[in-house]
Amino acid sequence: MQSATRHLFLGLESSCDDTAAAVVAIQDGTPEILSNVVMGQSALHAEFGGVVPEIAARAHAERIDICVTQAMQDADIELEQITAIGVTAGPGLIGGVVAGVMCAKGLSMATGKPLVGVNHLAGHALTPRLTDGISFPYLLLLVSGGHCQFLLVKSATEFSRIGGTIDDAPGEAFDKTARLLGLSQPGGPAVEQRAKSGDTKRFRLPRPLLDRPGCDMSFSGLKTALLRTLDSLVNDQGGLFQSDIDDICAGFQAAVGDVLVEKTNRALDECAKQLSYAPTLAVAGGVAANAYLGDRLKDLCASRNIQFIAPPLRLCTDNAAMIAYAAGELYHLGITHGMDLSARPRWPLDTAQPALLGSGKKGAKA
Amino acid sequence: MTLQKRTLITPSPAATAEVAMRLASLLKPSDVVLLEGGIGAGKSFLTRTLIQHCQDHPEDVPSPTFTLVQEYETNIGPVWHTDLYRLYGPDEVIELGLIDAFEEALCFVEWPDRLNDLAPKDALTITLTPLQAEDSRSIEFTWTAGAWASRLDPVFQDQWI
């Protein structure tokens, strides 16, 4: 991105529960976020345990129009000034992705501006460049919604997966732990808060897959271990004391922390093998919001003398600034898309890697 | 139709996986499997094992809790893995396209209470219950219509361990 011209990129994101639009300016490779509008659902947590999803394409479509108008107003620009329109084309909820892609195509047709389809995960993966200007390559720990993977980010189009979860993502594990303990949703903040006054040593929960080589993770088994801990407490004392909940949360968070730290350490080793040095570690996604986990990863990097990057939370959770920025990177590589851009509900970033097999996989095909 | 039932106990995850693979041999597109059981009962584990067993190049089968629906192409046809926990009720189920999928794909539905009366009459319900022994599960098959009594024979034909 050596061009001295200031390019403006509009980004649209509607692949998950939120709807968002943003404008990012890029000049000489230096990005600046001019606007970043997110119409969230986070206020509607309901009693269900988890954010209420927006399934209806038409609801996303209505919201994305409002978001785009607001993003243009906040950035104080007109559509004619835009260089290209970036849109999340997957992976995600089909109704939302389709609504975003349709809106972007409409804008592209009306203005004649090029269209750039962006992988939602690539948006997260490139965010450390948007916020901290780091150069390739770097190791990204992406923990967002249902995702949890280690990606070696080599360029705006090359991501190689070093490992990932074979079942639940940590965010789900936190939400489900909160559900089991009767805590409020979303589970991450609730569990973190209770863990603060808990004893990490009282309940020793398993550290799944730590005994096996490689960087794959598993968090599903923690649910079963939690259930058994709860059952035995209820059997022994007829119910739970507040201190029990604190201690369980602390034990759970420590288990997740141990797994993340050890697997991150191994992922850094794996990168060091490929690159002959251990690269910068960046984290993206909701896990970055957990101070305990963030501190443990920071400590790991300090002990290895490696740079640690954690973008601000509003750019770690789903947003459109990351999509606008990623579209900018792709546009400068000469990548644009036509009206045949299709929504892809599933779109792995690194299709060259084999699938993460569940631990129950046995037999000839294993 | 009255409720019919067959039950077995699996002593280990490997045995539960074996049940999943046997189910793969008898299930087909347009079958609907309703998965009952609490958090950590093994609903996703059973489904993941079955899907990956039916693929020449097994794909990731992440939990569908966040995405609501995951679709897969397998050797036995299209498979939908859905988790309705985050839905309000039947309206959203229709919006999700699940009713059409019931006709065209093999569907695994977690938290099927959200379906209310949208559940097909000939759906198979599988209820997973953790037992006292570590990693042991009770797997109960129930149905009110359909030929499940005989179709399920391969699952029960002999010991799996």
Coordinates of C-alpha atoms in Angstrom, one line a residue:
Chain A
M1 CA 0.0 0.0 0.0
Q2 CA 2.4 2.7 -1.1
S3 CA -0.1 4.9 -2.8
A4 CA -0.1 8.4 -1.4
T5 CA -3.8 8.8 -2.3
R6 CA -6.2 8.6 0.6
H7 CA -8.6 5.8 -0.1
L8 CA -11.9 5.4 1.7
F9 CA -13.4 2.0 2.3
L10 CA -17.0 1.3 3.4
G11 CA -17.4 -2.0 5.3
L12 CA -20.6 -3.9 5.9
E13 CA -20.9 -6.7 8.5
S14 CA -24.1 -8.7 9.3
S15 CA -22.9 -12.3 9.6
C16 CA -23.6 -12.7 13.3
D17 CA -26.1 -11.3 15.8
D18 CA -25.1 -7.7 15.2
T19 CA -25.4 -5.5 12.2
A20 CA -22.7 -3.0 11.5
A21 CA -21.2 -0.5 9.0
A22 CA -18.0 1.5 9.1
V23 CA -15.7 3.8 7.0
V24 CA -11.9 3.4 7.2
A25 CA -9.4 5.6 5.4
I26 CA -6.1 4.2 4.3
Q27 CA -3.2 6.5 3.2
D28 CA 0.3 5.2 2.7
G29 CA -0.7 2.0 4.3
T30 CA -1.8 3.8 7.5
P31 CA -5.5 3.2 8.4
E32 CA -7.8 5.6 10.2
I33 CA -11.3 4.6 11.4
L34 CA -13.6 7.5 10.4
S35 CA -16.8 5.8 11.6
N36 CA -17.8 2.5 13.2
V37 CA -21.5 1.9 13.8
V38 CA -22.7 -1.3 15.4
M39 CA -26.4 -2.0 16.0
G40 CA -26.1 -4.7 18.6
Q41 CA -28.5 -7.0 20.3
S42 CA -26.4 -7.3 23.4
A43 CA -29.1 -5.5 25.4
L44 CA -31.5 -8.3 24.7
H45 CA -29.9 -11.1 26.6
A46 CA -33.2 -12.5 27.8
E47 CA -33.3 -15.4 30.2
F48 CA -32.0 -17.9 27.7
G49 CA -28.4 -17.7 28.4
G50 CA -26.8 -16.2 25.3
V51 CA -27.4 -13.3 23.0
V52 CA -30.7 -13.6 21.1
P53 CA -29.8 -14.2 17.5
E54 CA -31.3 -12.3 14.6
I55 CA -32.3 -14.9 12.1
A56 CA -34.5 -12.8 9.8
A57 CA -32.7 -11.5 6.7
R58 CA -35.2 -8.7 6.5
A59 CA -34.4 -7.5 10.0
H60 CA -30.7 -7.4 9.0
A61 CA -31.5 -5.7 5.7
E62 CA -33.5 -2.9 7.5
R63 CA -30.7 -2.4 10.1
I64 CA -27.9 -2.4 7.6
D65 CA -29.5 0.5 5.6
I66 CA -29.6 2.5 8.9
C67 CA -26.0 1.5 9.7
V68 CA -24.7 2.6 6.3
T69 CA -26.4 5.9 6.5
Q70 CA -25.1 6.5 10.0
A71 CA -21.6 5.4 9.1
M72 CA -21.5 7.8 6.1
Q73 CA -22.8 10.7 8.3
D74 CA -20.4 10.0 11.1
A75 CA -17.5 10.0 8.6
D76 CA -18.9 13.1 7.0
I77 CA -18.5 11.7 3.5
E78 CA -20.6 10.9 0.4
L79 CA -20.8 7.6 -1.4
E80 CA -19.0 9.1 -4.4
Q81 CA -15.9 9.5 -2.3
I82 CA -15.7 5.8 -1.5
T83 CA -12.9 3.7 -3.2
A84 CA -14.6 0.3 -2.7
I85 CA -17.3 -1.4 -0.7
G86 CA -16.3 -4.3 1.5
V87 CA -18.8 -6.8 2.8
T88 CA -18.7 -9.9 4.9
A89 CA -19.6 -12.8 2.5
G90 CA -19.3 -15.5 5.2
P91 CA -19.0 -17.5 7.3
G92 CA -22.0 -16.9 9.5
L93 CA -25.8 -17.0 9.8
I94 CA -27.1 -17.2 6.2
G95 CA -29.9 -14.7 6.6
G96 CA -27.5 -12.0 7.8
V97 CA -24.8 -12.7 5.3
V98 CA -27.2 -12.6 2.4
A99 CA -28.7 -9.3 3.6
G100 CA -25.2 -7.7 3.8
V101 CA -24.1 -9.0 0.4
M102 CA -27.3 -7.9 -1.2
C103 CA -27.0 -4.4 0.2
A104 CA -23.3 -4.1 -0.8
K105 CA -24.2 -5.3 -4.4
G106 CA -26.9 -2.6 -4.5
L107 CA -24.6 0.1 -3.4
S108 CA -21.9 -1.1 -5.8
M109 CA -24.3 -1.1 -8.8
A110 CA -25.7 2.3 -7.9
T111 CA -22.3 3.9 -7.5
G112 CA -20.2 1.9 -9.9
K113 CA -17.7 1.4 -7.0
P114 CA -16.0 -2.0 -6.8
L115 CA -17.2 -4.7 -4.5
V116 CA -14.9 -6.7 -2.2
G117 CA -16.1 -9.8 -0.5
V118 CA -14.4 -10.4 2.9
N119 CA -14.1 -13.5 5.0
H120 CA -15.4 -12.5 8.5
L121 CA -12.5 -14.4 10.1
A122 CA -10.0 -12.6 7.9
G123 CA -11.5 -9.4 9.2
H124 CA -10.7 -10.5 12.8
A125 CA -7.3 -11.8 11.7
L126 CA -6.2 -8.5 10.1
T127 CA -7.4 -6.3 13.0
P128 CA -4.0 -6.1 14.7
R129 CA -2.7 -4.4 11.6
L130 CA -5.6 -1.9 11.7
T131 CA -5.1 -1.1 15.4
D132 CA -1.3 -1.5 15.9
G133 CA 0.1 -1.5 12.4
I134 CA 2.1 -4.7 13.0
S135 CA 3.7 -6.4 9.9
F136 CA 3.3 -9.9 8.6
P137 CA 3.8 -12.6 9.7
Y138 CA 2.2 -12.9 13.2
L139 CA 0.5 -15.5 15.2
L140 CA -3.2 -14.8 15.9
L141 CA -5.2 -16.5 18.6
L142 CA -8.7 -15.9 17.3
V143 CA -11.4 -16.6 19.9
S144 CA -14.7 -15.2 18.6
G145 CA -18.2 -16.5 19.1
G146 CA -18.1 -20.1 18.0
H147 CA -14.5 -20.0 16.8
C148 CA -11.2 -20.7 18.5
Q149 CA -8.1 -21.2 16.4
F150 CA -4.4 -20.4 16.0
L151 CA -3.6 -18.8 12.7
L152 CA -0.2 -17.9 11.3
V153 CA -1.1 -14.7 9.3
K154 CA 1.4 -14.4 6.5
S155 CA -0.5 -11.9 4.3
A156 CA -4.0 -10.5 3.8
T157 CA -4.8 -13.7 1.9
E158 CA -2.6 -16.4 3.4
F159 CA -3.6 -17.9 6.8
S160 CA -2.3 -21.1 8.0
R161 CA -4.1 -22.8 10.8
I162 CA -1.7 -24.2 13.5
G163 CA -4.5 -25.6 15.6
G164 CA -8.0 -25.0 17.0
T165 CA -10.8 -26.4 19.1
I166 CA -12.2 -29.7 18.2
D167 CA -15.5 -29.0 19.9
D168 CA -16.7 -26.0 21.8
A169 CA -15.1 -22.6 21.7
P170 CA -14.0 -21.0 25.1
G171 CA -16.8 -18.4 24.8
E172 CA -19.4 -21.2 24.7
A173 CA -17.7 -22.9 27.6
F174 CA -18.0 -19.7 29.6
D175 CA -21.7 -19.2 28.6
K176 CA -22.6 -22.8 29.4
T177 CA -20.7 -22.7 32.7
A178 CA -22.8 -19.7 33.6
R179 CA -25.9 -21.5 32.6
L180 CA -25.1 -24.5 34.7
L181 CA -24.3 -22.3 37.7
G182 CA -27.4 -20.1 37.3
L183 CA -25.3 -16.9 36.6
S184 CA -26.4 -14.1 34.3
Q185 CA -25.6 -14.0 30.5
P186 CA -23.3 -13.4 28.7
G187 CA -21.3 -15.9 30.7
G188 CA -17.8 -14.5 30.2
P189 CA -18.1 -11.4 32.5
A190 CA -20.3 -13.3 35.0
V191 CA -17.8 -16.1 35.5
E192 CA -14.8 -13.8 35.5
Q193 CA -16.4 -11.7 38.2
R194 CA -17.3 -14.7 40.5
A195 CA -13.8 -16.2 39.9
K196 CA -12.2 -13.1 41.4
S197 CA -13.1 -14.1 44.9
G198 CA -12.8 -17.8 44.3
D199 CA -10.1 -20.4 45.1
T200 CA -8.5 -21.8 41.9
K201 CA -7.2 -24.8 43.8
R202 CA -10.3 -26.2 45.4
F203 CA -11.8 -27.9 42.4
R204 CA -9.3 -29.4 40.0
L205 CA -11.0 -29.5 36.6
P206 CA -9.4 -31.4 33.7
R207 CA -7.1 -29.8 31.2
P208 CA -8.4 -31.5 28.0
L209 CA -5.8 -32.5 25.4
L210 CA -2.8 -31.1 27.4
D211 CA -1.4 -34.6 27.5
R212 CA -1.4 -34.8 23.8
P213 CA 1.0 -33.2 21.4
G214 CA -0.1 -30.4 19.0
C215 CA -2.1 -27.2 19.3
D216 CA -5.6 -28.6 19.1
M217 CA -7.9 -27.7 22.1
S218 CA -11.1 -29.2 23.6
F219 CA -13.4 -27.4 26.0
S220 CA -16.5 -29.6 25.8
G221 CA -15.3 -32.1 28.5
L222 CA -15.2 -29.2 31.0
K223 CA -19.0 -29.2 31.0
T224 CA -19.2 -32.8 32.1
A225 CA -16.6 -32.2 34.7
L226 CA -18.5 -29.2 36.0
L227 CA -21.7 -31.3 36.1
R228 CA -20.1 -33.9 38.2
T229 CA -18.6 -31.3 40.6
L230 CA -22.1 -29.8 41.0
D231 CA -23.7 -33.1 41.6
S232 CA -21.3 -34.2 44.3
L233 CA -21.7 -30.8 46.0
V234 CA -25.4 -31.0 46.0
N235 CA -25.3 -34.6 47.2
D236 CA -22.9 -33.9 50.0
Q237 CA -24.4 -30.6 51.3
G238 CA -27.8 -30.4 49.8
G239 CA -27.1 -27.3 47.7
L240 CA -24.5 -24.7 46.7
F241 CA -23.0 -22.0 48.8
Q242 CA -22.0 -18.7 47.2
S243 CA -18.4 -19.6 47.9
D244 CA -18.8 -22.9 46.0
I245 CA -19.9 -20.9 42.9
D246 CA -16.9 -18.6 43.3
D247 CA -14.5 -21.5 43.6
I248 CA -16.0 -23.4 40.7
C249 CA -15.7 -20.3 38.5
A250 CA -12.1 -19.8 39.6
G251 CA -11.3 -23.5 38.9
F252 CA -12.9 -23.4 35.5
Q253 CA -11.2 -20.2 34.4
A254 CA -7.9 -21.5 35.6
A255 CA -8.4 -24.7 33.5
V256 CA -9.2 -22.6 30.4
G257 CA -6.2 -20.4 31.1
D258 CA -3.8 -23.3 31.5
V259 CA -5.0 -24.9 28.2
L260 CA -4.8 -21.6 26.3
V261 CA -1.4 -20.7 27.6
E262 CA 0.1 -24.1 27.0
K263 CA -1.4 -24.4 23.5
T264 CA -0.3 -20.9 22.7
N265 CA 3.2 -21.7 23.8
R266 CA 3.2 -24.7 21.5
A267 CA 1.7 -22.7 18.6
L268 CA 4.6 -20.2 19.1
D269 CA 7.0 -23.1 19.0
E270 CA 5.4 -24.3 15.8
C271 CA 5.7 -20.9 14.2
A272 CA 9.3 -20.6 15.3
K273 CA 9.9 -23.9 13.5
Q274 CA 8.4 -22.5 10.3
L275 CA 9.9 -19.0 10.5
S276 CA 13.1 -19.6 12.5
Y277 CA 11.8 -17.1 15.1
A278 CA 8.8 -16.8 17.3
P279 CA 6.5 -14.0 15.9
T280 CA 4.3 -11.4 17.6
L281 CA 1.2 -12.9 19.3
A282 CA -2.1 -11.1 18.7
V283 CA -5.4 -12.0 20.3
A284 CA -8.7 -11.2 18.8
G285 CA -12.3 -11.9 19.9
G286 CA -14.2 -11.9 23.2
V287 CA -11.5 -13.7 25.1
A288 CA -9.4 -10.6 25.0
A289 CA -12.1 -9.0 27.2
N290 CA -11.3 -11.5 30.0
A291 CA -8.6 -9.7 32.1
Y292 CA -7.4 -13.0 33.7
L293 CA -6.9 -14.8 30.4
G294 CA -5.4 -11.7 28.8
D295 CA -2.9 -11.3 31.7
R296 CA -1.8 -14.9 31.5
L297 CA -1.2 -14.7 27.7
K298 CA 0.7 -11.4 28.3
D299 CA 2.9 -13.1 30.9
L300 CA 3.6 -15.9 28.5
C301 CA 4.8 -13.4 25.9
A302 CA 6.8 -11.5 28.4
S303 CA 8.6 -14.7 29.4
R304 CA 9.4 -15.5 25.8
N305 CA 10.3 -11.9 25.1
I306 CA 7.7 -11.6 22.4
Q307 CA 5.4 -8.7 21.5
F308 CA 1.8 -9.1 22.6
I309 CA -1.0 -7.3 20.9
A310 CA -4.6 -7.1 22.1
P311 CA -6.7 -4.7 20.1
P312 CA -9.4 -2.7 22.0
L313 CA -12.5 -4.7 22.7
R314 CA -14.8 -2.8 20.4
L315 CA -12.6 -3.9 17.5
C316 CA -12.2 -7.4 18.9
T317 CA -15.9 -8.2 18.9
D318 CA -17.9 -8.2 15.7
N319 CA -17.6 -4.8 13.9
A320 CA -17.5 -3.4 10.3
A321 CA -14.3 -1.4 10.7
M322 CA -12.3 -4.6 10.4
I323 CA -14.3 -5.5 7.2
A324 CA -13.6 -2.1 5.7
Y325 CA -9.9 -2.4 6.5
A326 CA -9.6 -6.0 5.2
A327 CA -11.4 -4.8 2.0
G328 CA -8.8 -2.1 1.7
E329 CA -5.9 -4.6 2.0
L330 CA -7.5 -6.9 -0.6
Y331 CA -8.3 -4.0 -2.9
H332 CA -4.6 -2.9 -2.8
L333 CA -3.7 -6.5 -3.8
G334 CA -6.0 -6.1 -6.8
I335 CA -8.8 -8.3 -5.4
T336 CA -12.4 -7.2 -6.2
H337 CA -15.5 -9.2 -6.8
G338 CA -18.3 -9.1 -9.3
M339 CA -22.1 -9.4 -9.0
D340 CA -21.7 -13.1 -8.7
L341 CA -20.2 -12.8 -5.2
S342 CA -22.2 -15.3 -3.1
A343 CA -22.8 -15.7 0.6
R344 CA -20.9 -18.6 2.1
P345 CA -22.4 -19.7 5.4
R346 CA -19.3 -21.9 6.0
W347 CA -16.0 -20.5 4.7
P348 CA -12.8 -21.8 6.5
L349 CA -9.9 -19.4 6.2
D350 CA -7.4 -22.2 5.7
T351 CA -9.0 -25.0 3.6
A352 CA -5.6 -26.6 3.1
Q353 CA -5.5 -27.9 6.6
P354 CA -7.3 -31.2 7.5
A355 CA -10.4 -31.1 9.7
L356 CA -10.2 -31.1 13.4
L357 CA -11.4 -34.6 14.3
G358 CA -13.5 -35.1 17.3
S359 CA -11.9 -37.2 20.0
G360 CA -14.4 -39.9 19.5
K361 CA -13.3 -40.6 15.9
K362 CA -12.2 -44.1 15.6
G363 CA -11.7 -46.7 12.9
A364 CA -10.5 -46.8 9.3
K365 CA -11.2 -43.2 8.5
A366 CA -9.5 -41.8 11.6
Chain B
M1 CA -49.7 -43.8 18.1
T2 CA -48.2 -44.7 21.5
L3 CA -44.7 -43.9 22.6
Q4 CA -42.2 -46.7 21.8
K5 CA -38.8 -47.0 23.3
R6 CA -35.4 -48.8 23.1
T7 CA -32.5 -48.1 25.4
L8 CA -28.9 -48.9 25.7
I9 CA -26.0 -48.0 28.0
T10 CA -22.6 -47.0 26.7
P11 CA -19.7 -47.3 29.1
S12 CA -17.3 -44.9 27.3
P13 CA -17.0 -42.2 24.7
A14 CA -15.7 -44.8 22.3
A15 CA -18.9 -46.8 22.8
T16 CA -21.0 -43.7 22.3
A17 CA -19.0 -43.1 19.1
E18 CA -19.7 -46.7 17.9
V19 CA -23.5 -46.1 18.4
A20 CA -23.1 -42.9 16.3
M21 CA -21.4 -44.8 13.5
R22 CA -24.1 -47.5 13.6
L23 CA -26.8 -44.9 13.4
A24 CA -25.0 -43.5 10.3
S25 CA -25.7 -46.8 8.5
L26 CA -29.5 -46.6 9.0
L27 CA -30.2 -42.8 8.8
K28 CA -31.0 -41.0 5.5
P29 CA -32.0 -37.6 4.3
S30 CA -35.5 -36.6 5.4
D31 CA -35.0 -38.4 8.8
V32 CA -35.3 -36.0 11.7
V33 CA -33.4 -36.8 14.9
L34 CA -34.4 -34.8 18.0
L35 CA -31.5 -34.7 20.6
E36 CA -32.6 -34.4 24.2
G37 CA -30.2 -34.1 27.2
G38 CA -28.7 -31.3 29.3
I39 CA -25.5 -29.4 28.8
G40 CA -22.6 -31.9 28.6
A41 CA -24.8 -34.9 27.9
G42 CA -23.0 -35.6 24.6
K43 CA -25.5 -34.4 21.9
S44 CA -22.9 -32.6 19.8
F45 CA -20.4 -35.4 20.4
L46 CA -22.8 -38.0 18.9
T47 CA -23.6 -35.8 15.9
R48 CA -20.0 -34.8 15.3
T49 CA -18.9 -38.4 15.3
L50 CA -21.7 -39.5 12.9
I51 CA -21.0 -36.6 10.4
Q52 CA -17.3 -37.1 10.3
H53 CA -17.8 -40.9 9.9
C54 CA -19.8 -40.2 6.8
Q55 CA -17.2 -38.0 5.1
D56 CA -14.3 -39.2 3.0
H57 CA -12.4 -36.0 4.1
P58 CA -13.9 -35.3 7.5
E59 CA -14.6 -31.6 8.1
D60 CA -14.7 -29.6 11.3
V61 CA -17.9 -30.1 13.1
P62 CA -18.0 -27.2 15.6
S63 CA -20.8 -26.7 18.1
P64 CA -23.8 -25.1 16.4
T65 CA -24.7 -23.1 19.6
F66 CA -23.5 -19.8 18.1
T67 CA -24.3 -20.3 14.4
L68 CA -27.6 -22.1 15.0
V69 CA -27.2 -24.2 11.9
Q70 CA -24.3 -26.0 10.4
E71 CA -24.8 -27.8 7.0
Y72 CA -22.6 -30.7 5.8
E73 CA -22.3 -32.7 2.6
T74 CA -21.8 -36.4 3.5
N75 CA -21.8 -39.8 1.8
I76 CA -25.4 -40.3 3.0
G77 CA -26.5 -36.9 1.7
P78 CA -27.0 -33.4 3.2
V79 CA -26.9 -33.2 7.0
W80 CA -28.1 -30.3 9.1
H81 CA -26.8 -29.9 12.7
T82 CA -28.8 -27.3 14.5
D83 CA -29.0 -26.0 18.1
L84 CA -32.3 -24.2 18.8
Y85 CA -31.3 -23.1 22.4
R86 CA -31.1 -19.4 21.5
L87 CA -34.4 -19.3 19.6
Y88 CA -37.7 -18.0 21.0
G89 CA -40.0 -20.4 19.3
P90 CA -41.6 -21.9 16.1
D91 CA -41.6 -18.6 14.1
E92 CA -37.9 -18.4 14.2
V93 CA -37.6 -22.1 13.4
I94 CA -39.5 -21.4 10.1
E95 CA -37.3 -18.4 9.4
L96 CA -34.2 -20.6 9.8
G97 CA -35.4 -22.8 6.9
L98 CA -35.5 -25.8 9.2
I99 CA -38.9 -27.0 8.0
D100 CA -37.7 -27.3 4.4
A101 CA -34.6 -29.0 5.6
F102 CA -36.7 -31.6 7.3
E103 CA -37.8 -32.8 3.8
E104 CA -34.4 -32.6 2.2
A105 CA -31.7 -33.3 4.7
L106 CA -30.9 -35.6 7.6
C107 CA -31.5 -33.2 10.5
F108 CA -30.1 -33.3 14.0
V109 CA -31.9 -30.9 16.3
E110 CA -30.6 -29.9 19.7
W111 CA -33.0 -28.3 22.2
P112 CA -36.0 -29.4 20.1
D113 CA -38.6 -28.1 22.6
R114 CA -38.4 -24.9 20.6
L115 CA -40.2 -26.7 17.7
N116 CA -43.4 -27.1 19.6
D117 CA -45.8 -28.9 17.2
L118 CA -43.4 -28.3 14.2
A119 CA -41.6 -31.5 15.0
P120 CA -42.3 -34.2 12.4
K121 CA -44.6 -37.0 13.6
D122 CA -42.1 -39.7 12.6
A123 CA -39.1 -38.0 14.2
L124 CA -36.7 -40.1 16.3
T125 CA -35.9 -38.7 19.7
I126 CA -32.5 -39.6 21.2
T127 CA -32.2 -38.8 24.9
L128 CA -28.6 -38.8 26.3
T129 CA -28.2 -39.0 30.1
P130 CA -24.9 -39.1 31.9
L131 CA -24.7 -42.0 34.4
Q132 CA -22.9 -42.3 37.7
A133 CA -19.9 -44.0 36.2
E134 CA -17.4 -41.6 34.6
D135 CA -18.2 -41.0 30.9
S136 CA -21.0 -43.6 30.8
R137 CA -24.2 -42.6 29.1
S138 CA -27.8 -43.9 28.9
I139 CA -29.0 -43.6 25.3
E140 CA -32.8 -43.8 24.9
F141 CA -34.5 -43.9 21.6
T142 CA -38.2 -43.0 21.5
W143 CA -40.7 -42.4 18.8
T144 CA -44.5 -42.5 18.1
A145 CA -44.5 -43.1 14.3
G146 CA -42.3 -44.6 11.7
A147 CA -40.5 -47.9 11.3
W148 CA -37.9 -47.1 13.9
A149 CA -38.5 -50.4 15.8
S150 CA -36.9 -52.4 13.0
R151 CA -34.7 -49.7 11.6
L152 CA -32.8 -49.4 14.9
D153 CA -31.9 -53.1 14.9
P154 CA -28.3 -52.4 13.6
V155 CA -27.6 -50.3 16.7
F156 CA -28.7 -53.1 19.0
Q157 CA -27.4 -56.1 17.1
D158 CA -24.6 -57.1 19.4
Q159 CA -22.2 -55.7 22.1
W160 CA -20.0 -52.8 20.9
I161 CA -17.2 -53.1 23.4

